[in-house]
Amino acid sequence: MVESRRTRKKHELRERILEVAIRQVGERGLAATTVGSIAEEVDISQTTFFNYFPSKAVLVEAVIGRLSDLLGTVLADVGSGDEPAADKVLKLFEFAASLTTTQHRVLRDIVIEVVHESTLSERPSGNLSALHESYRTVLADGQRAGEIRVDLDATILADVVIGMFTSVFTNWADDVAYPISDRLNTFGKLAVELVARGA
């Protein structure tokens, strides 16, 4: 009983550290978020912090993992519902465009870390695979409903859609002035034209 309580308390403190880190990254960006600022807000020593996250790089991995899990789930959910498959494809791009407007700093910092930082031991590729599978299913359903072109397999069409989607973020990571929101909206319309029946 004592051990389980101790384990629960440790888990709660780790979650609190992560929660504060995510909020600070959203407000300040990754570079300006420090171990000291997180430890101070959580009201722990830096030594205690390092018992949970041995380095800032490990914390960054945890932040990226948590946020990419949430983002992946939300983006996959965008593909659910009863609307036509082409509308779901467009919604993916439009929803991401709205996120880049409201969560610009934290999203760009995460994209930069994922694209450029070799220190990350595990990139959140699982979420990308889940997003791809979600849209492969959307497109396959659209083919059966006669909404989506059938001359190409749904897997290839999903490759095209998700490839276009991720390329916009890769460009954004390389250029702070890249018009991410406009490009997402433009690429979304182009993706619909490419996958729609009669294309």
mmCIF file of C-alpha atoms in Angstrom:
data_model
loop_
_atom_site.group_PDB
_atom_site.id
_atom_site.type_symbol
_atom_site.label_atom_id
_atom_site.label_comp_id
_atom_site.label_asym_id
_atom_site.label_seq_id
_atom_site.Cartn_x
_atom_site.Cartn_y
_atom_site.Cartn_z
ATOM 1 C CA MET A 1 0.000 0.000 0.000
ATOM 2 C CA VAL A 2 2.795 2.430 0.954
ATOM 3 C CA GLU A 3 4.732 1.531 -2.198
ATOM 4 C CA SER A 4 1.737 2.084 -4.458
ATOM 5 C CA ARG A 5 1.091 5.474 -2.833
ATOM 6 C CA ARG A 6 4.750 6.430 -3.350
ATOM 7 C CA THR A 7 4.562 5.308 -6.976
ATOM 8 C CA ARG A 8 1.381 7.299 -7.521
ATOM 9 C CA LYS A 9 2.934 10.431 -5.993
ATOM 10 C CA LYS A 10 6.001 10.072 -8.228
ATOM 11 C CA HIS A 11 3.787 9.686 -11.269
ATOM 12 C CA GLU A 12 1.736 12.752 -10.283
ATOM 13 C CA LEU A 13 4.871 14.864 -9.847
ATOM 14 C CA ARG A 14 6.264 13.724 -13.199
ATOM 15 C CA GLU A 15 2.960 14.649 -14.850
ATOM 16 C CA ARG A 16 2.988 18.042 -13.121
ATOM 17 C CA ILE A 17 6.513 18.742 -14.391
ATOM 18 C CA LEU A 18 5.466 17.761 -17.903
ATOM 19 C CA GLU A 19 2.285 19.847 -17.692
ATOM 20 C CA VAL A 20 4.220 22.952 -16.646
ATOM 21 C CA ALA A 21 6.858 22.335 -19.324
ATOM 22 C CA ILE A 22 4.205 22.074 -22.053
ATOM 23 C CA ARG A 23 2.543 25.305 -20.909
ATOM 24 C CA GLN A 24 5.852 27.172 -20.688
ATOM 25 C CA VAL A 25 6.921 25.937 -24.127
ATOM 26 C CA GLY A 26 3.609 27.196 -25.495
ATOM 27 C CA GLU A 27 4.145 30.616 -23.916
ATOM 28 C CA ARG A 28 7.916 31.058 -24.365
ATOM 29 C CA GLY A 29 9.122 28.533 -26.930
ATOM 30 C CA LEU A 30 11.530 25.654 -26.305
ATOM 31 C CA ALA A 31 14.716 27.718 -26.176
ATOM 32 C CA ALA A 32 13.413 30.060 -23.473
ATOM 33 C CA THR A 33 11.942 27.257 -21.360
ATOM 34 C CA THR A 34 14.576 26.241 -18.827
ATOM 35 C CA VAL A 35 14.937 23.565 -16.201
ATOM 36 C CA GLY A 36 15.146 26.353 -13.619
ATOM 37 C CA SER A 37 11.897 28.018 -14.710
ATOM 38 C CA ILE A 38 10.036 24.703 -14.676
ATOM 39 C CA ALA A 39 11.449 23.626 -11.300
ATOM 40 C CA GLU A 40 10.590 27.015 -9.791
ATOM 41 C CA GLU A 41 6.968 26.879 -10.935
ATOM 42 C CA VAL A 42 6.519 23.268 -9.806
ATOM 43 C CA ASP A 43 8.211 24.265 -6.500
ATOM 44 C CA ILE A 44 10.909 21.604 -6.562
ATOM 45 C CA SER A 45 14.684 21.735 -6.645
ATOM 46 C CA GLN A 46 16.571 21.212 -9.884
ATOM 47 C CA THR A 47 18.033 18.067 -8.308
ATOM 48 C CA THR A 48 14.509 16.694 -7.893
ATOM 49 C CA PHE A 49 13.707 17.689 -11.472
ATOM 50 C CA PHE A 50 16.690 15.665 -12.739
ATOM 51 C CA ASN A 51 15.442 12.618 -10.821
ATOM 52 C CA TYR A 52 12.480 12.623 -13.217
ATOM 53 C CA PHE A 53 14.104 13.963 -16.382
ATOM 54 C CA PRO A 54 17.902 13.452 -16.471
ATOM 55 C CA SER A 55 18.369 16.273 -19.002
ATOM 56 C CA LYS A 56 16.434 18.938 -20.872
ATOM 57 C CA ALA A 57 16.737 16.775 -24.012
ATOM 58 C CA VAL A 58 14.842 13.966 -22.261
ATOM 59 C CA LEU A 59 12.170 16.446 -21.176
ATOM 60 C CA VAL A 60 11.909 17.774 -24.744
ATOM 61 C CA GLU A 61 11.342 14.223 -25.998
ATOM 62 C CA ALA A 62 8.558 13.767 -23.430
ATOM 63 C CA VAL A 63 6.937 17.115 -24.356
ATOM 64 C CA ILE A 64 7.093 16.339 -28.069
ATOM 65 C CA GLY A 65 5.769 12.834 -27.473
ATOM 66 C CA ARG A 66 2.835 14.085 -25.409
ATOM 67 C CA LEU A 67 1.905 16.891 -27.786
ATOM 68 C CA SER A 68 2.308 14.767 -30.891
ATOM 69 C CA ASP A 69 0.087 12.091 -29.301
ATOM 70 C CA LEU A 70 -2.591 14.707 -28.694
ATOM 71 C CA LEU A 71 -2.184 16.253 -32.139
ATOM 72 C CA GLY A 72 -2.202 12.861 -33.852
ATOM 73 C CA THR A 73 -5.401 11.878 -32.062
ATOM 74 C CA VAL A 74 -7.102 15.167 -32.915
ATOM 75 C CA LEU A 75 -6.044 15.060 -36.569
ATOM 76 C CA ALA A 76 -7.168 11.451 -36.915
ATOM 77 C CA ASP A 77 -10.524 12.438 -35.369
ATOM 78 C CA VAL A 78 -10.875 15.111 -38.052
ATOM 79 C CA GLY A 79 -11.237 12.199 -40.489
ATOM 80 C CA SER A 80 -14.208 10.741 -38.625
ATOM 81 C CA GLY A 81 -17.809 11.691 -39.220
ATOM 82 C CA ASP A 82 -20.343 11.231 -42.000
ATOM 83 C CA GLU A 83 -19.221 13.843 -44.535
ATOM 84 C CA PRO A 84 -17.748 12.861 -47.924
ATOM 85 C CA ALA A 85 -14.134 11.665 -48.034
ATOM 86 C CA ALA A 86 -12.945 14.738 -49.953
ATOM 87 C CA ASP A 87 -14.355 16.991 -47.215
ATOM 88 C CA LYS A 88 -12.416 15.013 -44.599
ATOM 89 C CA VAL A 89 -9.201 15.478 -46.574
ATOM 90 C CA LEU A 90 -9.812 19.226 -46.816
ATOM 91 C CA LYS A 91 -10.663 19.410 -43.095
ATOM 92 C CA LEU A 92 -7.279 17.861 -42.229
ATOM 93 C CA PHE A 93 -5.452 20.761 -43.878
ATOM 94 C CA GLU A 94 -7.882 23.447 -42.712
ATOM 95 C CA PHE A 95 -7.795 22.263 -39.107
ATOM 96 C CA ALA A 96 -3.979 22.193 -39.122
ATOM 97 C CA ALA A 97 -3.982 25.704 -40.621
ATOM 98 C CA SER A 98 -6.141 26.958 -37.755
ATOM 99 C CA LEU A 99 -3.796 25.307 -35.245
ATOM 100 C CA THR A 100 -0.759 27.006 -36.754
ATOM 101 C CA THR A 101 -2.529 30.321 -36.217
ATOM 102 C CA THR A 102 -3.519 29.722 -32.588
ATOM 103 C CA GLN A 103 -0.533 27.597 -31.479
ATOM 104 C CA HIS A 104 2.133 28.989 -33.816
ATOM 105 C CA ARG A 105 5.148 29.045 -31.517
ATOM 106 C CA VAL A 106 4.783 25.669 -29.833
ATOM 107 C CA LEU A 107 3.897 23.860 -33.059
ATOM 108 C CA ARG A 108 6.838 25.332 -34.976
ATOM 109 C CA ASP A 109 9.255 24.526 -32.152
ATOM 110 C CA ILE A 110 8.020 20.942 -32.129
ATOM 111 C CA VAL A 111 8.290 20.646 -35.908
ATOM 112 C CA ILE A 112 11.844 22.011 -35.806
ATOM 113 C CA GLU A 113 12.831 19.556 -33.089
ATOM 114 C CA VAL A 114 11.323 16.604 -34.928
ATOM 115 C CA VAL A 115 12.767 17.563 -38.328
ATOM 116 C CA HIS A 116 16.224 18.766 -37.304
ATOM 117 C CA GLU A 117 17.289 17.526 -33.884
ATOM 118 C CA SER A 118 19.309 14.326 -34.035
ATOM 119 C CA THR A 119 19.333 14.139 -30.213
ATOM 120 C CA LEU A 120 15.795 12.770 -30.161
ATOM 121 C CA SER A 121 16.043 9.029 -29.584
ATOM 122 C CA GLU A 122 12.506 8.354 -30.774
ATOM 123 C CA ARG A 123 10.712 10.478 -33.303
ATOM 124 C CA PRO A 124 6.906 10.469 -33.129
ATOM 125 C CA SER A 125 6.583 8.479 -36.357
ATOM 126 C CA GLY A 126 3.916 6.235 -34.852
ATOM 127 C CA ASN A 127 1.443 9.104 -34.913
ATOM 128 C CA LEU A 128 2.218 9.768 -38.562
ATOM 129 C CA SER A 129 1.571 6.097 -39.323
ATOM 130 C CA ALA A 130 -1.742 6.295 -37.464
ATOM 131 C CA LEU A 131 -2.689 9.446 -39.392
ATOM 132 C CA HIS A 132 -1.772 7.742 -42.667
ATOM 133 C CA GLU A 133 -3.851 4.681 -41.784
ATOM 134 C CA SER A 134 -6.790 6.858 -40.755
ATOM 135 C CA TYR A 135 -6.792 8.631 -44.119
ATOM 136 C CA ARG A 136 -6.163 5.419 -46.063
ATOM 137 C CA THR A 137 -9.410 4.161 -44.528
ATOM 138 C CA VAL A 138 -11.199 7.450 -45.313
ATOM 139 C CA LEU A 139 -10.074 7.273 -48.944
ATOM 140 C CA ALA A 140 -10.899 3.560 -49.314
ATOM 141 C CA ASP A 141 -14.391 4.254 -47.967
ATOM 142 C CA GLY A 142 -14.644 7.151 -50.421
ATOM 143 C CA GLN A 143 -13.679 4.859 -53.294
ATOM 144 C CA ARG A 144 -16.424 2.419 -52.341
ATOM 145 C CA ALA A 145 -18.907 5.309 -52.174
ATOM 146 C CA GLY A 146 -17.867 6.519 -55.635
ATOM 147 C CA GLU A 147 -16.445 9.829 -54.310
ATOM 148 C CA ILE A 148 -12.723 9.121 -54.691
ATOM 149 C CA ARG A 149 -10.797 8.101 -57.810
ATOM 150 C CA VAL A 150 -10.289 4.348 -58.160
ATOM 151 C CA ASP A 151 -7.413 4.223 -60.665
ATOM 152 C CA LEU A 152 -4.975 4.355 -57.718
ATOM 153 C CA ASP A 153 -4.985 2.297 -54.532
ATOM 154 C CA ALA A 154 -6.188 4.072 -51.373
ATOM 155 C CA THR A 155 -2.743 3.513 -49.804
ATOM 156 C CA ILE A 156 -1.074 5.457 -52.626
ATOM 157 C CA LEU A 157 -3.656 8.232 -52.367
ATOM 158 C CA ALA A 158 -3.015 8.411 -48.606
ATOM 159 C CA ASP A 159 0.733 8.628 -49.379
ATOM 160 C CA VAL A 160 -0.017 11.659 -51.573
ATOM 161 C CA VAL A 161 -2.273 13.388 -49.029
ATOM 162 C CA ILE A 162 -0.062 12.824 -45.983
ATOM 163 C CA GLY A 163 3.086 13.514 -48.010
ATOM 164 C CA MET A 164 1.707 16.903 -49.037
ATOM 165 C CA PHE A 165 0.602 17.561 -45.470
ATOM 166 C CA THR A 166 4.004 16.798 -43.924
ATOM 167 C CA SER A 167 6.000 18.607 -46.630
ATOM 168 C CA VAL A 168 4.345 21.886 -45.654
ATOM 169 C CA PHE A 169 5.543 21.441 -42.071
ATOM 170 C CA THR A 170 9.057 20.505 -43.203
ATOM 171 C CA ASN A 171 9.249 23.724 -45.229
ATOM 172 C CA TRP A 172 7.993 25.678 -42.214
ATOM 173 C CA ALA A 173 10.768 24.211 -40.065
ATOM 174 C CA ASP A 174 13.341 25.552 -42.535
ATOM 175 C CA ASP A 175 11.874 29.026 -42.993
ATOM 176 C CA VAL A 176 10.303 31.095 -40.227
ATOM 177 C CA ALA A 177 8.633 33.311 -42.845
ATOM 178 C CA TYR A 178 7.045 30.365 -44.659
ATOM 179 C CA PRO A 179 3.298 31.123 -44.999
ATOM 180 C CA ILE A 180 2.226 27.915 -43.259
ATOM 181 C CA SER A 181 -1.484 28.643 -42.882
ATOM 182 C CA ASP A 182 -1.913 29.806 -46.484
ATOM 183 C CA ARG A 183 0.051 26.832 -47.805
ATOM 184 C CA LEU A 184 -1.999 24.355 -45.775
ATOM 185 C CA ASN A 185 -5.230 25.793 -47.149
ATOM 186 C CA THR A 186 -3.860 25.780 -50.722
ATOM 187 C CA PHE A 187 -2.435 22.258 -50.444
ATOM 188 C CA GLY A 188 -5.701 21.030 -48.949
ATOM 189 C CA LYS A 189 -7.624 22.149 -52.034
ATOM 190 C CA LEU A 190 -4.953 20.656 -54.291
ATOM 191 C CA ALA A 191 -5.090 17.349 -52.382
ATOM 192 C CA VAL A 192 -8.861 17.203 -52.862
ATOM 193 C CA GLU A 193 -8.447 17.826 -56.616
ATOM 194 C CA LEU A 194 -5.875 15.019 -56.813
ATOM 195 C CA VAL A 195 -7.930 12.378 -54.991
ATOM 196 C CA ALA A 196 -11.476 13.241 -56.093
ATOM 197 C CA ARG A 197 -13.195 11.009 -58.617
ATOM 198 C CA GLY A 198 -12.832 12.402 -62.118
ATOM 199 C CA ALA A 199 -9.378 13.884 -61.326
#
